[in-house]
C-alpha cells in the first residue's frame, strides 16, 4: 500500500498534465452533432489505449521516439479539419443541433459509426506526443506499476469525457457551445494539427545544419 499510493498520485498528475488540452477537443467533438456521445467516448478510450500500448512497447524495447517524427502525426487532425471545412462549404453532414442537444438522435451504425469513433481516436493519438514523451520513461522506470497507471488513465479518460459532456450541456454555456460546435470543430482540428506539425521542424535541422 505504501508503494501504491504514491504511484496512484503520480498516475493522476501525469494524466492531467498531459491531457488537459484534450478537454477542448473533447468538448468540440461533443458539440458537433455529427458525433454521438458514444462515439466520442469510444474514440477517446481507443486513442488513450493506443498511446498506452505504444508507450509500453517502446519502454520494453528501450526505444526513444526521435524528435520531429511525432510532429508528423499532426497531419491526421489537419486532414480531418480540412475535410470538415469542405463538408461545411458543401452544406453536407448532419443538421445543426438545437439547444436541447441531440443525445437522443438516431445513432449511425456499422462502418459509419466505427469511422467516427476511429476519427476521434486518431486525433487523440495525434495529440498525444507529450503523452508518449512522459509515459515511456515512466513505464520504463516502474514497469510493475504499468497496470495501475493504465487503469487510472482509463478512469480519468472517462472523467474527462464526462466533464466535456457537462460543459457542452451546461445550462448557461451549453447552448452557445452546441450552436457553434459543428462550425468550430474543423478550425479546432486544423489549429491542433498545425500546432503538432510545428514539432516536425526538428526533422529539417540536420539537413540545414549540414549546409
PDB file of C-alpha atoms in Angstrom:
ATOM      1  CA  UNK A   1       0.000   0.000   0.000  1.00  0.00           C
ATOM      2  CA  UNK A   2       2.884   2.372   0.765  1.00  0.00           C
ATOM      3  CA  UNK A   3       4.108   1.985  -2.811  1.00  0.00           C
ATOM      4  CA  UNK A   4       0.682   2.017  -4.460  1.00  0.00           C
ATOM      5  CA  UNK A   5      -0.498   5.353  -3.076  1.00  0.00           C
ATOM      6  CA  UNK A   6       2.476   7.367  -4.421  1.00  0.00           C
ATOM      7  CA  UNK A   7       2.162   5.573  -7.773  1.00  0.00           C
ATOM      8  CA  UNK A   8      -1.540   6.404  -7.824  1.00  0.00           C
ATOM      9  CA  UNK A   9      -0.749  10.076  -7.218  1.00  0.00           C
ATOM     10  CA  UNK A  10       1.849  10.021  -9.992  1.00  0.00           C
ATOM     11  CA  UNK A  11      -0.701   8.491 -12.384  1.00  0.00           C
ATOM     12  CA  UNK A  12      -3.241  11.223 -11.670  1.00  0.00           C
ATOM     13  CA  UNK A  13      -0.721  14.061 -12.001  1.00  0.00           C
ATOM     14  CA  UNK A  14       0.788  12.631 -15.200  1.00  0.00           C
ATOM     15  CA  UNK A  15      -2.603  12.116 -16.844  1.00  0.00           C
ATOM     16  CA  UNK A  16      -3.942  15.575 -16.023  1.00  0.00           C
ATOM     17  CA  UNK A  17      -0.740  17.347 -17.063  1.00  0.00           C
ATOM     18  CA  UNK A  18      -0.576  15.537 -20.422  1.00  0.00           C
ATOM     19  CA  UNK A  19      -4.292  15.588 -21.274  1.00  0.00           C
ATOM     20  CA  UNK A  20      -5.641  18.910 -20.041  1.00  0.00           C
ATOM     21  CA  UNK A  21      -5.549  20.212 -23.621  1.00  0.00           C
ATOM     22  CA  UNK A  22      -7.766  17.305 -24.688  1.00  0.00           C
ATOM     23  CA  UNK A  23     -10.708  18.921 -22.881  1.00  0.00           C
ATOM     24  CA  UNK A  24     -11.052  21.421 -25.725  1.00  0.00           C
ATOM     25  CA  UNK A  25     -11.081  18.649 -28.310  1.00  0.00           C
ATOM     26  CA  UNK A  26     -13.498  16.513 -26.309  1.00  0.00           C
ATOM     27  CA  UNK A  27     -15.892  19.423 -25.862  1.00  0.00           C
ATOM     28  CA  UNK A  28     -15.664  20.280 -29.566  1.00  0.00           C
ATOM     29  CA  UNK A  29     -16.500  16.695 -30.544  1.00  0.00           C
ATOM     30  CA  UNK A  30     -19.437  16.584 -28.127  1.00  0.00           C
ATOM     31  CA  UNK A  31     -20.709  19.891 -29.530  1.00  0.00           C
ATOM     32  CA  UNK A  32     -20.628  18.615 -33.117  1.00  0.00           C
ATOM     33  CA  UNK A  33     -23.938  16.871 -33.930  1.00  0.00           C
ATOM     34  CA  UNK A  34     -22.049  14.674 -36.381  1.00  0.00           C
ATOM     35  CA  UNK A  35     -20.603  12.744 -33.434  1.00  0.00           C
ATOM     36  CA  UNK A  36     -22.649  10.923 -30.820  1.00  0.00           C
ATOM     37  CA  UNK A  37     -21.502  10.799 -27.182  1.00  0.00           C
ATOM     38  CA  UNK A  38     -20.880   7.069 -27.525  1.00  0.00           C
ATOM     39  CA  UNK A  39     -18.549   7.632 -30.491  1.00  0.00           C
ATOM     40  CA  UNK A  40     -16.617  10.361 -28.669  1.00  0.00           C
ATOM     41  CA  UNK A  41     -16.140   8.274 -25.522  1.00  0.00           C
ATOM     42  CA  UNK A  42     -15.222   5.156 -27.504  1.00  0.00           C
ATOM     43  CA  UNK A  43     -12.747   7.137 -29.602  1.00  0.00           C
ATOM     44  CA  UNK A  44     -11.121   8.682 -26.550  1.00  0.00           C
ATOM     45  CA  UNK A  45     -10.734   5.288 -24.874  1.00  0.00           C
ATOM     46  CA  UNK A  46      -9.338   3.736 -28.066  1.00  0.00           C
ATOM     47  CA  UNK A  47      -6.905   6.598 -28.559  1.00  0.00           C
ATOM     48  CA  UNK A  48      -5.710   6.532 -24.958  1.00  0.00           C
ATOM     49  CA  UNK A  49      -5.385   2.754 -25.114  1.00  0.00           C
ATOM     50  CA  UNK A  50      -3.263   3.053 -28.247  1.00  0.00           C
ATOM     51  CA  UNK A  51      -0.998   5.619 -26.584  1.00  0.00           C
ATOM     52  CA  UNK A  52      -0.552   3.413 -23.522  1.00  0.00           C
ATOM     53  CA  UNK A  53       0.213   0.314 -25.610  1.00  0.00           C
ATOM     54  CA  UNK A  54       2.682   2.219 -27.779  1.00  0.00           C
ATOM     55  CA  UNK A  55       4.382   3.585 -24.669  1.00  0.00           C
ATOM     56  CA  UNK A  56       4.585   0.105 -23.118  1.00  0.00           C
ATOM     57  CA  UNK A  57       6.093  -1.307 -26.322  1.00  0.00           C
ATOM     58  CA  UNK A  58       8.682   1.480 -26.529  1.00  0.00           C
ATOM     59  CA  UNK A  59       9.512   1.092 -22.836  1.00  0.00           C
ATOM     60  CA  UNK A  60      10.019  -2.671 -23.190  1.00  0.00           C
ATOM     61  CA  UNK A  61      12.211  -2.200 -26.251  1.00  0.00           C
ATOM     62  CA  UNK A  62      14.004   0.786 -24.704  1.00  0.00           C
ATOM     63  CA  UNK A  63      13.048   2.821 -27.747  1.00  0.00           C
ATOM     64  CA  UNK A  64      13.035   6.599 -27.776  1.00  0.00           C
ATOM     65  CA  UNK A  65      10.905   8.250 -30.433  1.00  0.00           C
ATOM     66  CA  UNK A  66      13.149  10.688 -32.341  1.00  0.00           C
ATOM     67  CA  UNK A  67      12.339  14.374 -32.140  1.00  0.00           C
ATOM     68  CA  UNK A  68      10.237  15.581 -35.036  1.00  0.00           C
ATOM     69  CA  UNK A  69       8.642  12.324 -36.110  1.00  0.00           C
ATOM     70  CA  UNK A  70       5.819  12.609 -33.580  1.00  0.00           C
ATOM     71  CA  UNK A  71       5.043  16.011 -35.054  1.00  0.00           C
ATOM     72  CA  UNK A  72       4.069  14.353 -38.324  1.00  0.00           C
ATOM     73  CA  UNK A  73       1.011  12.978 -36.528  1.00  0.00           C
ATOM     74  CA  UNK A  74      -0.386  16.473 -36.870  1.00  0.00           C
ATOM     75  CA  UNK A  75      -1.305  15.548 -40.437  1.00  0.00           C
ATOM     76  CA  UNK A  76      -4.212  13.491 -39.042  1.00  0.00           C
ATOM     77  CA  UNK A  77      -6.224  16.261 -37.329  1.00  0.00           C
ATOM     78  CA  UNK A  78      -5.200  18.661 -40.106  1.00  0.00           C
ATOM     79  CA  UNK A  79      -6.686  16.352 -42.743  1.00  0.00           C
ATOM     80  CA  UNK A  80      -9.840  15.796 -40.683  1.00  0.00           C
ATOM     81  CA  UNK A  81     -10.216  19.550 -40.183  1.00  0.00           C
ATOM     82  CA  UNK A  82      -9.840  20.284 -43.904  1.00  0.00           C
ATOM     83  CA  UNK A  83     -12.359  17.537 -44.641  1.00  0.00           C
ATOM     84  CA  UNK A  84     -14.765  19.095 -42.137  1.00  0.00           C
ATOM     85  CA  UNK A  85     -14.383  22.545 -43.704  1.00  0.00           C
ATOM     86  CA  UNK A  86     -15.072  21.068 -47.129  1.00  0.00           C
ATOM     87  CA  UNK A  87     -18.208  19.397 -45.811  1.00  0.00           C
ATOM     88  CA  UNK A  88     -19.382  22.683 -44.265  1.00  0.00           C
ATOM     89  CA  UNK A  89     -18.783  24.528 -47.513  1.00  0.00           C
ATOM     90  CA  UNK A  90     -20.805  21.978 -49.447  1.00  0.00           C
ATOM     91  CA  UNK A  91     -23.529  22.059 -46.814  1.00  0.00           C
ATOM     92  CA  UNK A  92     -23.260  18.323 -46.171  1.00  0.00           C
ATOM     93  CA  UNK A  93     -23.259  16.462 -42.874  1.00  0.00           C
ATOM     94  CA  UNK A  94     -25.777  16.354 -40.076  1.00  0.00           C
ATOM     95  CA  UNK A  95     -28.159  19.172 -39.401  1.00  0.00           C
ATOM     96  CA  UNK A  96     -27.319  21.788 -36.842  1.00  0.00           C
ATOM     97  CA  UNK A  97     -28.159  20.743 -33.310  1.00  0.00           C
ATOM     98  CA  UNK A  98     -30.790  22.664 -31.412  1.00  0.00           C
ATOM     99  CA  UNK A  99     -30.466  23.950 -27.860  1.00  0.00           C
ATOM    100  CA  UNK A 100     -31.832  20.726 -26.457  1.00  0.00           C
ATOM    101  CA  UNK A 101     -28.857  18.797 -27.834  1.00  0.00           C
ATOM    102  CA  UNK A 102     -29.161  15.605 -29.840  1.00  0.00           C
ATOM    103  CA  UNK A 103     -28.221  12.842 -27.481  1.00  0.00           C
ATOM    104  CA  UNK A 104     -31.469  11.158 -28.482  1.00  0.00           C
ATOM    105  CA  UNK A 105     -30.829  11.441 -32.204  1.00  0.00           C
ATOM    106  CA  UNK A 106     -30.566   8.274 -34.196  1.00  0.00           C
ATOM    107  CA  UNK A 107     -27.017   6.954 -33.989  1.00  0.00           C
ATOM    108  CA  UNK A 108     -25.232   5.850 -37.157  1.00  0.00           C
ATOM    109  CA  UNK A 109     -24.465   2.174 -37.251  1.00  0.00           C
ATOM    110  CA  UNK A 110     -21.935  -0.105 -38.847  1.00  0.00           C
ATOM    111  CA  UNK A 111     -18.984   1.336 -40.740  1.00  0.00           C
ATOM    112  CA  UNK A 112     -20.069   4.962 -40.363  1.00  0.00           C
ATOM    113  CA  UNK A 113     -20.177   4.723 -36.563  1.00  0.00           C
ATOM    114  CA  UNK A 114     -16.829   2.946 -36.437  1.00  0.00           C
ATOM    115  CA  UNK A 115     -15.279   5.590 -38.690  1.00  0.00           C
ATOM    116  CA  UNK A 116     -16.443   8.389 -36.391  1.00  0.00           C
ATOM    117  CA  UNK A 117     -15.008   6.636 -33.325  1.00  0.00           C
ATOM    118  CA  UNK A 118     -11.737   5.971 -35.160  1.00  0.00           C
ATOM    119  CA  UNK A 119     -11.594   9.619 -36.221  1.00  0.00           C
ATOM    120  CA  UNK A 120     -11.795  10.699 -32.575  1.00  0.00           C
ATOM    121  CA  UNK A 121      -9.196   8.074 -31.644  1.00  0.00           C
ATOM    122  CA  UNK A 122      -6.816   9.222 -34.375  1.00  0.00           C
ATOM    123  CA  UNK A 123      -6.991  12.828 -33.163  1.00  0.00           C
ATOM    124  CA  UNK A 124      -6.380  11.664 -29.590  1.00  0.00           C
ATOM    125  CA  UNK A 125      -3.293   9.747 -30.720  1.00  0.00           C
ATOM    126  CA  UNK A 126      -2.051  12.602 -32.891  1.00  0.00           C
ATOM    127  CA  UNK A 127      -2.366  14.978 -29.955  1.00  0.00           C
ATOM    128  CA  UNK A 128      -0.513  12.542 -27.705  1.00  0.00           C
ATOM    129  CA  UNK A 129       3.086  13.435 -28.465  1.00  0.00           C
ATOM    130  CA  UNK A 130       3.605  14.779 -24.955  1.00  0.00           C
ATOM    131  CA  UNK A 131       1.894  11.667 -23.598  1.00  0.00           C
ATOM    132  CA  UNK A 132       4.474   9.427 -25.260  1.00  0.00           C
ATOM    133  CA  UNK A 133       7.298  11.634 -24.051  1.00  0.00           C
ATOM    134  CA  UNK A 134       6.155  11.173 -20.442  1.00  0.00           C
ATOM    135  CA  UNK A 135       4.664   7.674 -20.471  1.00  0.00           C
ATOM    136  CA  UNK A 136       7.674   5.913 -21.998  1.00  0.00           C
ATOM    137  CA  UNK A 137      10.187   6.913 -19.287  1.00  0.00           C
ATOM    138  CA  UNK A 138       7.526   6.451 -16.595  1.00  0.00           C
ATOM    139  CA  UNK A 139       6.785   2.902 -17.712  1.00  0.00           C
ATOM    140  CA  UNK A 140      10.491   2.171 -18.129  1.00  0.00           C
ATOM    141  CA  UNK A 141      11.309   3.264 -14.592  1.00  0.00           C
ATOM    142  CA  UNK A 142       8.379   1.479 -12.902  1.00  0.00           C
ATOM    143  CA  UNK A 143       7.292  -1.459 -15.101  1.00  0.00           C
ATOM    144  CA  UNK A 144       5.478  -3.112 -12.228  1.00  0.00           C
ATOM    145  CA  UNK A 145       3.079  -0.172 -11.942  1.00  0.00           C
ATOM    146  CA  UNK A 146       2.074  -0.141 -15.620  1.00  0.00           C
ATOM    147  CA  UNK A 147      -1.292  -1.922 -14.964  1.00  0.00           C
ATOM    148  CA  UNK A 148      -2.082   0.623 -12.238  1.00  0.00           C
ATOM    149  CA  UNK A 149      -1.179   3.546 -14.492  1.00  0.00           C
ATOM    150  CA  UNK A 150      -3.272   2.114 -17.333  1.00  0.00           C
ATOM    151  CA  UNK A 151      -6.292   1.627 -15.054  1.00  0.00           C
ATOM    152  CA  UNK A 152      -6.044   5.170 -13.686  1.00  0.00           C
ATOM    153  CA  UNK A 153      -5.695   6.588 -17.208  1.00  0.00           C
ATOM    154  CA  UNK A 154      -8.833   4.717 -18.299  1.00  0.00           C
ATOM    155  CA  UNK A 155     -10.864   6.014 -15.345  1.00  0.00           C
ATOM    156  CA  UNK A 156      -9.651   9.578 -15.829  1.00  0.00           C
ATOM    157  CA  UNK A 157     -10.361   9.404 -19.559  1.00  0.00           C
ATOM    158  CA  UNK A 158     -13.963   8.640 -18.676  1.00  0.00           C
ATOM    159  CA  UNK A 159     -13.944  11.509 -16.172  1.00  0.00           C
ATOM    160  CA  UNK A 160     -12.610  13.930 -18.790  1.00  0.00           C
ATOM    161  CA  UNK A 161     -15.310  12.784 -21.215  1.00  0.00           C
ATOM    162  CA  UNK A 162     -17.960  13.365 -18.537  1.00  0.00           C
ATOM    163  CA  UNK A 163     -16.564  16.843 -17.873  1.00  0.00           C
ATOM    164  CA  UNK A 164     -16.513  17.717 -21.567  1.00  0.00           C
ATOM    165  CA  UNK A 165     -20.082  16.462 -21.976  1.00  0.00           C
ATOM    166  CA  UNK A 166     -21.132  18.516 -18.949  1.00  0.00           C
ATOM    167  CA  UNK A 167     -19.599  21.683 -20.407  1.00  0.00           C
ATOM    168  CA  UNK A 168     -21.465  21.188 -23.681  1.00  0.00           C
ATOM    169  CA  UNK A 169     -24.750  20.707 -21.814  1.00  0.00           C
ATOM    170  CA  UNK A 170     -24.175  23.408 -19.214  1.00  0.00           C
ATOM    171  CA  UNK A 171     -27.377  25.446 -18.595  1.00  0.00           C
ATOM    172  CA  UNK A 172     -25.613  28.710 -19.469  1.00  0.00           C
ATOM    173  CA  UNK A 173     -22.697  27.793 -21.730  1.00  0.00           C
ATOM    174  CA  UNK A 174     -24.072  24.651 -23.332  1.00  0.00           C
ATOM    175  CA  UNK A 175     -26.451  26.204 -25.855  1.00  0.00           C
ATOM    176  CA  UNK A 176     -23.726  28.502 -27.210  1.00  0.00           C
ATOM    177  CA  UNK A 177     -21.193  25.701 -27.452  1.00  0.00           C
ATOM    178  CA  UNK A 178     -23.645  23.413 -29.271  1.00  0.00           C
ATOM    179  CA  UNK A 179     -24.806  26.211 -31.569  1.00  0.00           C
ATOM    180  CA  UNK A 180     -21.309  26.814 -32.904  1.00  0.00           C
ATOM    181  CA  UNK A 181     -19.824  23.352 -32.283  1.00  0.00           C
ATOM    182  CA  UNK A 182     -20.049  21.918 -35.784  1.00  0.00           C
ATOM    183  CA  UNK A 183     -18.640  25.052 -37.391  1.00  0.00           C
ATOM    184  CA  UNK A 184     -15.850  25.349 -34.820  1.00  0.00           C
ATOM    185  CA  UNK A 185     -14.610  21.756 -34.834  1.00  0.00           C
ATOM    186  CA  UNK A 186     -12.803  21.891 -38.231  1.00  0.00           C
ATOM    187  CA  UNK A 187     -10.949  25.055 -37.169  1.00  0.00           C
ATOM    188  CA  UNK A 188     -10.017  23.455 -33.839  1.00  0.00           C
ATOM    189  CA  UNK A 189      -8.691  20.363 -35.628  1.00  0.00           C
ATOM    190  CA  UNK A 190      -6.719  22.440 -38.131  1.00  0.00           C
ATOM    191  CA  UNK A 191      -5.224  24.524 -35.323  1.00  0.00           C
ATOM    192  CA  UNK A 192      -4.263  21.415 -33.365  1.00  0.00           C
ATOM    193  CA  UNK A 193      -2.818  19.818 -36.490  1.00  0.00           C
ATOM    194  CA  UNK A 194      -0.650  22.844 -37.300  1.00  0.00           C
ATOM    195  CA  UNK A 195       0.478  23.084 -33.675  1.00  0.00           C
ATOM    196  CA  UNK A 196       1.537  19.422 -33.638  1.00  0.00           C
ATOM    197  CA  UNK A 197       3.204  19.733 -37.054  1.00  0.00           C
ATOM    198  CA  UNK A 198       5.335  22.576 -35.721  1.00  0.00           C
ATOM    199  CA  UNK A 199       7.309  19.941 -33.802  1.00  0.00           C
ATOM    200  CA  UNK A 200       8.257  18.299 -37.094  1.00  0.00           C
ATOM    201  CA  UNK A 201      10.520  21.266 -37.877  1.00  0.00           C
ATOM    202  CA  UNK A 202      13.198  19.334 -35.987  1.00  0.00           C
ATOM    203  CA  UNK A 203      13.405  16.953 -38.955  1.00  0.00           C
ATOM    204  CA  UNK A 204      14.800  19.741 -41.115  1.00  0.00           C
ATOM    205  CA  UNK A 205      17.536  20.772 -38.696  1.00  0.00           C
ATOM    206  CA  UNK A 206      20.178  18.151 -39.621  1.00  0.00           C
ATOM    207  CA  UNK A 207      19.821  18.959 -43.309  1.00  0.00           C
ATOM    208  CA  UNK A 208      20.054  22.696 -42.776  1.00  0.00           C
ATOM    209  CA  UNK A 209      22.951  22.298 -40.333  1.00  0.00           C
ATOM    210  CA  UNK A 210      24.929  20.333 -42.872  1.00  0.00           C
ATOM    211  CA  UNK A 211      24.904  23.080 -45.436  1.00  0.00           C
TER     212      UNK A 211
END
